[in-house]
Amino acid sequence: GQQVMQIPQYQHVQEGEDFTTYCNSSTTLSNIQWYKQRPGGHPVFLIQLVKSGEVKKQKRLTFQFGEAKKNSSLHITATQTTDVGTYFCAGISGGYNKLIFGAGTRLAVHP
Amino acid sequence: DAGITQSPRYKITETGRQVTLMCHQTWSHSYMFWYRQDLGHGLRLIYYSAAADITDKGEVPDGYVVSRSKTENFPLTLESATRSQTSVYFCASSDFGQGGTEAFFGQGTRLTVV
């Protein structure tokens, strides 16, 4: 069945450093979504990528969808303490909109 | 208020007991999902539903039962709770099929099986 792998599992950075998390799917995806979960909270939607090779930006966040629609990345430039949390990718494949999440990358930012 | 709500927020139950976690959404979203979150495993899909009376298994369905007789409700039942089912459970809803994009999550239910 569909599997979504995400690395790294943890990342510790100093405030101001960049951060990247990578997501890989075992199957071709219809689209990929990214969510952020603050400590003690619930996942909150950040963005969806649909097209092969698509790149989207949200302020300091850059999201990419691979050409084969099997991988994606999230890059944060100049991290801030407000970026702390766990970032999840989630993929949809097939015709049933089954939303499968990766294991997430927990980001810690040290001031 | 509009939104997605889960109840209870916290639950302690004994091994072997049946327990039901409730999920209610007011948007009339067609899709609803149940996930469990465990350290190191992220969010794993238990069951999902594309519409009332349509449900399907996710990644880890064993030991769980769902129903969806009404669009707005999607209860999750643990038929005979085991310690391995201690987890945080999240319900989510989305209108994927009607042009929607994101999944909206409830606040979660922290379940402890002793």
PDB file of C-alpha atoms in Angstrom:
ATOM      1  CA  GLY A   1       0.000   0.000   0.000  1.00  0.00           C
ATOM      2  CA  GLN A   2       0.893   3.636  -0.130  1.00  0.00           C
ATOM      3  CA  GLN A   3       3.725   4.677   2.180  1.00  0.00           C
ATOM      4  CA  VAL A   4       5.066   8.127   2.878  1.00  0.00           C
ATOM      5  CA  MET A   5       8.522   8.456   4.390  1.00  0.00           C
ATOM      6  CA  GLN A   6       9.855  11.646   5.904  1.00  0.00           C
ATOM      7  CA  ILE A   7      13.341  12.611   7.045  1.00  0.00           C
ATOM      8  CA  PRO A   8      14.900  13.676   9.276  1.00  0.00           C
ATOM      9  CA  GLN A   9      12.903  12.663  12.325  1.00  0.00           C
ATOM     10  CA  TYR A  10      14.372  15.481  14.440  1.00  0.00           C
ATOM     11  CA  GLN A  11      16.242  18.654  13.633  1.00  0.00           C
ATOM     12  CA  HIS A  12      17.792  21.084  16.082  1.00  0.00           C
ATOM     13  CA  VAL A  13      18.898  24.452  14.706  1.00  0.00           C
ATOM     14  CA  GLN A  14      20.081  27.765  16.019  1.00  0.00           C
ATOM     15  CA  GLU A  15      17.732  30.629  15.379  1.00  0.00           C
ATOM     16  CA  GLY A  16      18.571  32.114  11.997  1.00  0.00           C
ATOM     17  CA  GLU A  17      19.745  28.848  10.457  1.00  0.00           C
ATOM     18  CA  ASP A  18      17.900  27.190   7.603  1.00  0.00           C
ATOM     19  CA  PHE A  19      15.882  23.977   7.877  1.00  0.00           C
ATOM     20  CA  THR A  20      14.764  21.391   5.343  1.00  0.00           C
ATOM     21  CA  THR A  21      12.561  18.328   5.631  1.00  0.00           C
ATOM     22  CA  TYR A  22      12.138  15.750   2.878  1.00  0.00           C
ATOM     23  CA  CYS A  23       9.219  13.528   1.991  1.00  0.00           C
ATOM     24  CA  ASN A  24       9.179  10.464  -0.268  1.00  0.00           C
ATOM     25  CA  SER A  25       6.265   8.354  -1.381  1.00  0.00           C
ATOM     26  CA  SER A  26       6.284   4.756  -2.536  1.00  0.00           C
ATOM     27  CA  THR A  27       3.628   5.622  -5.123  1.00  0.00           C
ATOM     28  CA  THR A  28       2.932   8.514  -7.447  1.00  0.00           C
ATOM     29  CA  LEU A  29       0.827  11.100  -5.690  1.00  0.00           C
ATOM     30  CA  SER A  30      -2.132  13.087  -6.966  1.00  0.00           C
ATOM     31  CA  ASN A  31      -1.057  15.873  -4.691  1.00  0.00           C
ATOM     32  CA  ILE A  32       0.897  16.457  -1.520  1.00  0.00           C
ATOM     33  CA  GLN A  33       0.000  18.555   1.491  1.00  0.00           C
ATOM     34  CA  TRP A  34       2.061  19.963   4.333  1.00  0.00           C
ATOM     35  CA  TYR A  35       0.859  20.475   7.890  1.00  0.00           C
ATOM     36  CA  LYS A  36       2.373  21.961  11.025  1.00  0.00           C
ATOM     37  CA  GLN A  37       1.634  20.788  14.539  1.00  0.00           C
ATOM     38  CA  ARG A  38       2.691  22.938  17.467  1.00  0.00           C
ATOM     39  CA  PRO A  39       3.561  21.136  20.712  1.00  0.00           C
ATOM     40  CA  GLY A  40       0.348  20.013  22.382  1.00  0.00           C
ATOM     41  CA  GLY A  41      -1.746  21.068  19.401  1.00  0.00           C
ATOM     42  CA  HIS A  42      -3.357  19.558  16.376  1.00  0.00           C
ATOM     43  CA  PRO A  43      -2.091  19.531  12.781  1.00  0.00           C
ATOM     44  CA  VAL A  44      -2.834  22.668  10.806  1.00  0.00           C
ATOM     45  CA  PHE A  45      -2.757  22.830   7.031  1.00  0.00           C
ATOM     46  CA  LEU A  46       0.013  24.864   5.415  1.00  0.00           C
ATOM     47  CA  ILE A  47      -0.165  24.219   1.679  1.00  0.00           C
ATOM     48  CA  GLN A  48      -1.032  21.800  -1.122  1.00  0.00           C
ATOM     49  CA  LEU A  49       1.074  21.063  -4.205  1.00  0.00           C
ATOM     50  CA  VAL A  50      -0.543  19.500  -7.229  1.00  0.00           C
ATOM     51  CA  LYS A  51       1.619  19.952 -10.327  1.00  0.00           C
ATOM     52  CA  SER A  52       4.802  18.109 -11.204  1.00  0.00           C
ATOM     53  CA  GLY A  53       7.802  20.304 -10.361  1.00  0.00           C
ATOM     54  CA  GLU A  54       5.643  22.865  -8.570  1.00  0.00           C
ATOM     55  CA  VAL A  55       7.300  25.345  -6.215  1.00  0.00           C
ATOM     56  CA  LYS A  56       5.329  27.517  -3.816  1.00  0.00           C
ATOM     57  CA  LYS A  57       6.477  30.055  -1.258  1.00  0.00           C
ATOM     58  CA  GLN A  58       4.921  31.350   1.899  1.00  0.00           C
ATOM     59  CA  LYS A  59       7.151  34.070   3.337  1.00  0.00           C
ATOM     60  CA  ARG A  60      10.212  32.144   4.615  1.00  0.00           C
ATOM     61  CA  LEU A  61       8.790  28.731   3.675  1.00  0.00           C
ATOM     62  CA  THR A  62       9.454  27.144   0.277  1.00  0.00           C
ATOM     63  CA  PHE A  63       7.657  23.997  -0.809  1.00  0.00           C
ATOM     64  CA  GLN A  64       8.637  21.821  -3.763  1.00  0.00           C
ATOM     65  CA  PHE A  65       6.954  18.890  -5.492  1.00  0.00           C
ATOM     66  CA  GLY A  66       9.174  16.549  -7.453  1.00  0.00           C
ATOM     67  CA  GLU A  67       8.981  16.026 -11.178  1.00  0.00           C
ATOM     68  CA  ALA A  68       7.817  12.431 -10.717  1.00  0.00           C
ATOM     69  CA  LYS A  69       5.278  13.489  -8.070  1.00  0.00           C
ATOM     70  CA  LYS A  70       6.797  11.058  -5.584  1.00  0.00           C
ATOM     71  CA  ASN A  71       8.815  13.422  -3.420  1.00  0.00           C
ATOM     72  CA  SER A  72       8.542  16.821  -1.842  1.00  0.00           C
ATOM     73  CA  SER A  73      10.465  19.148   0.422  1.00  0.00           C
ATOM     74  CA  LEU A  74       9.840  22.024   2.793  1.00  0.00           C
ATOM     75  CA  HIS A  75      12.607  24.560   3.323  1.00  0.00           C
ATOM     76  CA  ILE A  76      12.509  27.263   5.990  1.00  0.00           C
ATOM     77  CA  THR A  77      14.925  30.147   5.606  1.00  0.00           C
ATOM     78  CA  ALA A  78      16.301  31.862   8.707  1.00  0.00           C
ATOM     79  CA  THR A  79      14.317  29.943  11.310  1.00  0.00           C
ATOM     80  CA  GLN A  80      12.604  31.709  14.165  1.00  0.00           C
ATOM     81  CA  THR A  81      11.425  30.377  17.521  1.00  0.00           C
ATOM     82  CA  THR A  82       7.876  30.548  16.212  1.00  0.00           C
ATOM     83  CA  ASP A  83       8.777  27.835  13.688  1.00  0.00           C
ATOM     84  CA  VAL A  84       9.048  25.242  16.472  1.00  0.00           C
ATOM     85  CA  GLY A  85       6.794  22.234  15.947  1.00  0.00           C
ATOM     86  CA  THR A  86       6.423  19.085  13.905  1.00  0.00           C
ATOM     87  CA  TYR A  87       6.070  19.353  10.152  1.00  0.00           C
ATOM     88  CA  PHE A  88       4.171  16.630   8.325  1.00  0.00           C
ATOM     89  CA  CYS A  89       3.795  15.865   4.685  1.00  0.00           C
ATOM     90  CA  ALA A  90       0.674  14.026   3.596  1.00  0.00           C
ATOM     91  CA  GLY A  91       0.004  12.413   0.261  1.00  0.00           C
ATOM     92  CA  ILE A  92      -3.091  11.486  -1.660  1.00  0.00           C
ATOM     93  CA  SER A  93      -2.935   8.814  -4.322  1.00  0.00           C
ATOM     94  CA  GLY A  94      -5.525   6.878  -6.187  1.00  0.00           C
ATOM     95  CA  GLY A  95      -9.146   7.826  -6.482  1.00  0.00           C
ATOM     96  CA  TYR A  96     -10.279   7.574  -2.885  1.00  0.00           C
ATOM     97  CA  ASN A  97      -8.641  10.633  -1.310  1.00  0.00           C
ATOM     98  CA  LYS A  98      -6.980   8.516   1.354  1.00  0.00           C
ATOM     99  CA  LEU A  99      -4.721  11.043   3.095  1.00  0.00           C
ATOM    100  CA  ILE A 100      -1.550   9.295   4.317  1.00  0.00           C
ATOM    101  CA  PHE A 101       0.903  11.160   6.529  1.00  0.00           C
ATOM    102  CA  GLY A 102       4.626  10.838   6.892  1.00  0.00           C
ATOM    103  CA  ALA A 103       6.112  10.373  10.366  1.00  0.00           C
ATOM    104  CA  GLY A 104       6.905  14.074  10.633  1.00  0.00           C
ATOM    105  CA  THR A 105      10.015  16.117  11.361  1.00  0.00           C
ATOM    106  CA  ARG A 106      10.219  17.731  14.773  1.00  0.00           C
ATOM    107  CA  LEU A 107      11.968  21.091  14.617  1.00  0.00           C
ATOM    108  CA  ALA A 108      13.587  22.653  17.674  1.00  0.00           C
ATOM    109  CA  VAL A 109      14.929  26.198  17.372  1.00  0.00           C
ATOM    110  CA  HIS A 110      17.429  27.437  19.936  1.00  0.00           C
ATOM    111  CA  PRO A 111      17.552  31.219  20.451  1.00  0.00           C
TER     112      PRO A 111
ATOM    113  CA  ASP B   1     -20.063  26.995  16.776  1.00  0.00           C
ATOM    114  CA  ALA B   2     -18.874  25.726  13.410  1.00  0.00           C
ATOM    115  CA  GLY B   3     -15.957  23.361  13.412  1.00  0.00           C
ATOM    116  CA  ILE B   4     -14.879  19.877  14.285  1.00  0.00           C
ATOM    117  CA  THR B   5     -15.076  18.655  17.836  1.00  0.00           C
ATOM    118  CA  GLN B   6     -13.904  15.493  19.525  1.00  0.00           C
ATOM    119  CA  SER B   7     -15.083  14.020  22.788  1.00  0.00           C
ATOM    120  CA  PRO B   8     -13.936  13.169  25.284  1.00  0.00           C
ATOM    121  CA  ARG B   9     -10.630  15.060  25.352  1.00  0.00           C
ATOM    122  CA  TYR B  10      -9.148  12.605  27.827  1.00  0.00           C
ATOM    123  CA  LYS B  11     -10.143   9.031  28.606  1.00  0.00           C
ATOM    124  CA  ILE B  12      -8.737   6.319  30.822  1.00  0.00           C
ATOM    125  CA  THR B  13     -10.130   2.851  30.326  1.00  0.00           C
ATOM    126  CA  GLU B  14      -9.283  -0.672  31.333  1.00  0.00           C
ATOM    127  CA  THR B  15      -7.998  -3.426  29.112  1.00  0.00           C
ATOM    128  CA  GLY B  16     -10.841  -5.342  27.503  1.00  0.00           C
ATOM    129  CA  ARG B  17     -13.429  -2.600  27.773  1.00  0.00           C
ATOM    130  CA  GLN B  18     -15.240  -1.124  24.818  1.00  0.00           C
ATOM    131  CA  VAL B  19     -14.755   2.600  24.335  1.00  0.00           C
ATOM    132  CA  THR B  20     -16.125   5.007  21.745  1.00  0.00           C
ATOM    133  CA  LEU B  21     -14.502   8.233  20.687  1.00  0.00           C
ATOM    134  CA  MET B  22     -16.825  10.792  19.167  1.00  0.00           C
ATOM    135  CA  CYS B  23     -16.214  13.185  16.299  1.00  0.00           C
ATOM    136  CA  HIS B  24     -18.649  15.819  15.067  1.00  0.00           C
ATOM    137  CA  GLN B  25     -18.243  18.372  12.286  1.00  0.00           C
ATOM    138  CA  THR B  26     -20.602  21.176  11.310  1.00  0.00           C
ATOM    139  CA  TRP B  27     -19.335  21.903   7.785  1.00  0.00           C
ATOM    140  CA  SER B  28     -21.080  18.974   6.052  1.00  0.00           C
ATOM    141  CA  HIS B  29     -17.706  17.836   4.730  1.00  0.00           C
ATOM    142  CA  SER B  30     -17.939  14.616   2.802  1.00  0.00           C
ATOM    143  CA  TYR B  31     -14.637  13.139   3.990  1.00  0.00           C
ATOM    144  CA  MET B  32     -13.795  12.248   7.562  1.00  0.00           C
ATOM    145  CA  PHE B  33     -10.711  10.540   8.943  1.00  0.00           C
ATOM    146  CA  TRP B  34      -9.448   8.950  12.134  1.00  0.00           C
ATOM    147  CA  TYR B  35      -5.733   8.986  12.927  1.00  0.00           C
ATOM    148  CA  ARG B  36      -3.700   7.853  15.857  1.00  0.00           C
ATOM    149  CA  GLN B  37      -0.506   9.635  16.826  1.00  0.00           C
ATOM    150  CA  ASP B  38       2.315   7.834  18.567  1.00  0.00           C
ATOM    151  CA  LEU B  39       5.863   9.023  19.105  1.00  0.00           C
ATOM    152  CA  GLY B  40       8.019   8.029  16.159  1.00  0.00           C
ATOM    153  CA  HIS B  41       5.095   7.041  13.966  1.00  0.00           C
ATOM    154  CA  GLY B  42       3.526  10.344  13.113  1.00  0.00           C
ATOM    155  CA  LEU B  43      -0.134  10.218  12.166  1.00  0.00           C
ATOM    156  CA  ARG B  44      -1.356   6.815  11.086  1.00  0.00           C
ATOM    157  CA  LEU B  45      -4.690   6.480   9.336  1.00  0.00           C
ATOM    158  CA  ILE B  46      -7.104   4.091  11.059  1.00  0.00           C
ATOM    159  CA  TYR B  47     -10.269   4.489   8.997  1.00  0.00           C
ATOM    160  CA  TYR B  48     -11.736   7.050   6.696  1.00  0.00           C
ATOM    161  CA  SER B  49     -15.090   7.792   5.157  1.00  0.00           C
ATOM    162  CA  ALA B  50     -15.926   9.381   1.821  1.00  0.00           C
ATOM    163  CA  ALA B  51     -19.591   9.949   2.654  1.00  0.00           C
ATOM    164  CA  ALA B  52     -22.355   8.719   4.912  1.00  0.00           C
ATOM    165  CA  ASP B  53     -22.447   4.912   4.919  1.00  0.00           C
ATOM    166  CA  ILE B  54     -19.134   4.693   3.026  1.00  0.00           C
ATOM    167  CA  THR B  55     -16.104   3.757   5.085  1.00  0.00           C
ATOM    168  CA  ASP B  56     -12.777   2.113   4.318  1.00  0.00           C
ATOM    169  CA  LYS B  57      -9.745   0.861   6.159  1.00  0.00           C
ATOM    170  CA  GLY B  58      -6.597   2.861   6.554  1.00  0.00           C
ATOM    171  CA  GLU B  59      -3.111   1.744   7.582  1.00  0.00           C
ATOM    172  CA  VAL B  60      -3.891   0.382  11.065  1.00  0.00           C
ATOM    173  CA  PRO B  61      -7.578  -0.679  11.260  1.00  0.00           C
ATOM    174  CA  ASP B  62      -7.279  -3.791  13.429  1.00  0.00           C
ATOM    175  CA  GLY B  63      -9.154  -3.531  16.722  1.00  0.00           C
ATOM    176  CA  TYR B  64     -11.227  -0.534  15.613  1.00  0.00           C
ATOM    177  CA  VAL B  65     -14.729  -0.152  14.235  1.00  0.00           C
ATOM    178  CA  VAL B  66     -16.293   2.923  12.652  1.00  0.00           C
ATOM    179  CA  SER B  67     -19.700   3.924  11.421  1.00  0.00           C
ATOM    180  CA  ARG B  68     -21.074   6.910   9.590  1.00  0.00           C
ATOM    181  CA  SER B  69     -24.842   6.963   9.571  1.00  0.00           C
ATOM    182  CA  LYS B  70     -24.893  10.783   9.394  1.00  0.00           C
ATOM    183  CA  THR B  71     -22.567  13.072   7.471  1.00  0.00           C
ATOM    184  CA  GLU B  72     -21.618  15.070  10.547  1.00  0.00           C
ATOM    185  CA  ASN B  73     -20.667  12.222  12.876  1.00  0.00           C
ATOM    186  CA  PHE B  74     -17.894   9.664  12.646  1.00  0.00           C
ATOM    187  CA  PRO B  75     -17.495   7.679  15.878  1.00  0.00           C
ATOM    188  CA  LEU B  76     -14.532   5.373  16.441  1.00  0.00           C
ATOM    189  CA  THR B  77     -15.036   2.322  18.663  1.00  0.00           C
ATOM    190  CA  LEU B  78     -12.368   0.197  20.260  1.00  0.00           C
ATOM    191  CA  GLU B  79     -14.185  -3.087  20.704  1.00  0.00           C
ATOM    192  CA  SER B  80     -11.858  -4.523  23.358  1.00  0.00           C
ATOM    193  CA  ALA B  81      -9.212  -2.001  24.345  1.00  0.00           C
ATOM    194  CA  THR B  82      -5.583  -3.083  24.609  1.00  0.00           C
ATOM    195  CA  ARG B  83      -2.595  -1.238  26.060  1.00  0.00           C
ATOM    196  CA  SER B  84      -1.142  -0.883  22.568  1.00  0.00           C
ATOM    197  CA  GLN B  85      -4.115   1.330  21.735  1.00  0.00           C
ATOM    198  CA  THR B  86      -2.950   3.957  24.224  1.00  0.00           C
ATOM    199  CA  SER B  87      -2.454   6.950  21.961  1.00  0.00           C
ATOM    200  CA  VAL B  88      -3.667  10.370  20.931  1.00  0.00           C
ATOM    201  CA  TYR B  89      -6.519  10.085  18.442  1.00  0.00           C
ATOM    202  CA  PHE B  90      -7.287  12.804  15.927  1.00  0.00           C
ATOM    203  CA  CYS B  91     -10.381  13.132  13.824  1.00  0.00           C
ATOM    204  CA  ALA B  92     -10.300  15.232  10.664  1.00  0.00           C
ATOM    205  CA  SER B  93     -12.719  16.296   7.967  1.00  0.00           C
ATOM    206  CA  SER B  94     -12.399  17.664   4.452  1.00  0.00           C
ATOM    207  CA  ASP B  95     -14.480  18.410   1.383  1.00  0.00           C
ATOM    208  CA  PHE B  96     -11.896  16.998  -1.033  1.00  0.00           C
ATOM    209  CA  GLY B  97     -14.540  15.897  -3.478  1.00  0.00           C
ATOM    210  CA  GLN B  98     -16.202  19.308  -3.645  1.00  0.00           C
ATOM    211  CA  GLY B  99     -13.166  21.375  -4.548  1.00  0.00           C
ATOM    212  CA  GLY B 100     -11.816  21.595  -1.053  1.00  0.00           C
ATOM    213  CA  THR B 101      -8.181  21.170  -0.227  1.00  0.00           C
ATOM    214  CA  GLU B 102      -7.237  20.925   3.393  1.00  0.00           C
ATOM    215  CA  ALA B 103      -8.148  18.571   6.174  1.00  0.00           C
ATOM    216  CA  PHE B 104      -9.340  20.200   9.387  1.00  0.00           C
ATOM    217  CA  PHE B 105      -8.380  18.448  12.600  1.00  0.00           C
ATOM    218  CA  GLY B 106     -10.123  18.220  15.922  1.00  0.00           C
ATOM    219  CA  GLN B 107      -8.309  18.893  19.183  1.00  0.00           C
ATOM    220  CA  GLY B 108      -7.602  15.222  19.756  1.00  0.00           C
ATOM    221  CA  THR B 109      -8.521  12.623  22.365  1.00  0.00           C
ATOM    222  CA  ARG B 110      -5.804  11.301  24.645  1.00  0.00           C
ATOM    223  CA  LEU B 111      -6.692   7.695  25.431  1.00  0.00           C
ATOM    224  CA  THR B 112      -4.917   5.668  28.076  1.00  0.00           C
ATOM    225  CA  VAL B 113      -5.596   1.944  28.403  1.00  0.00           C
ATOM    226  CA  VAL B 114      -4.528   0.506  31.742  1.00  0.00           C
TER     227      VAL B 114
END
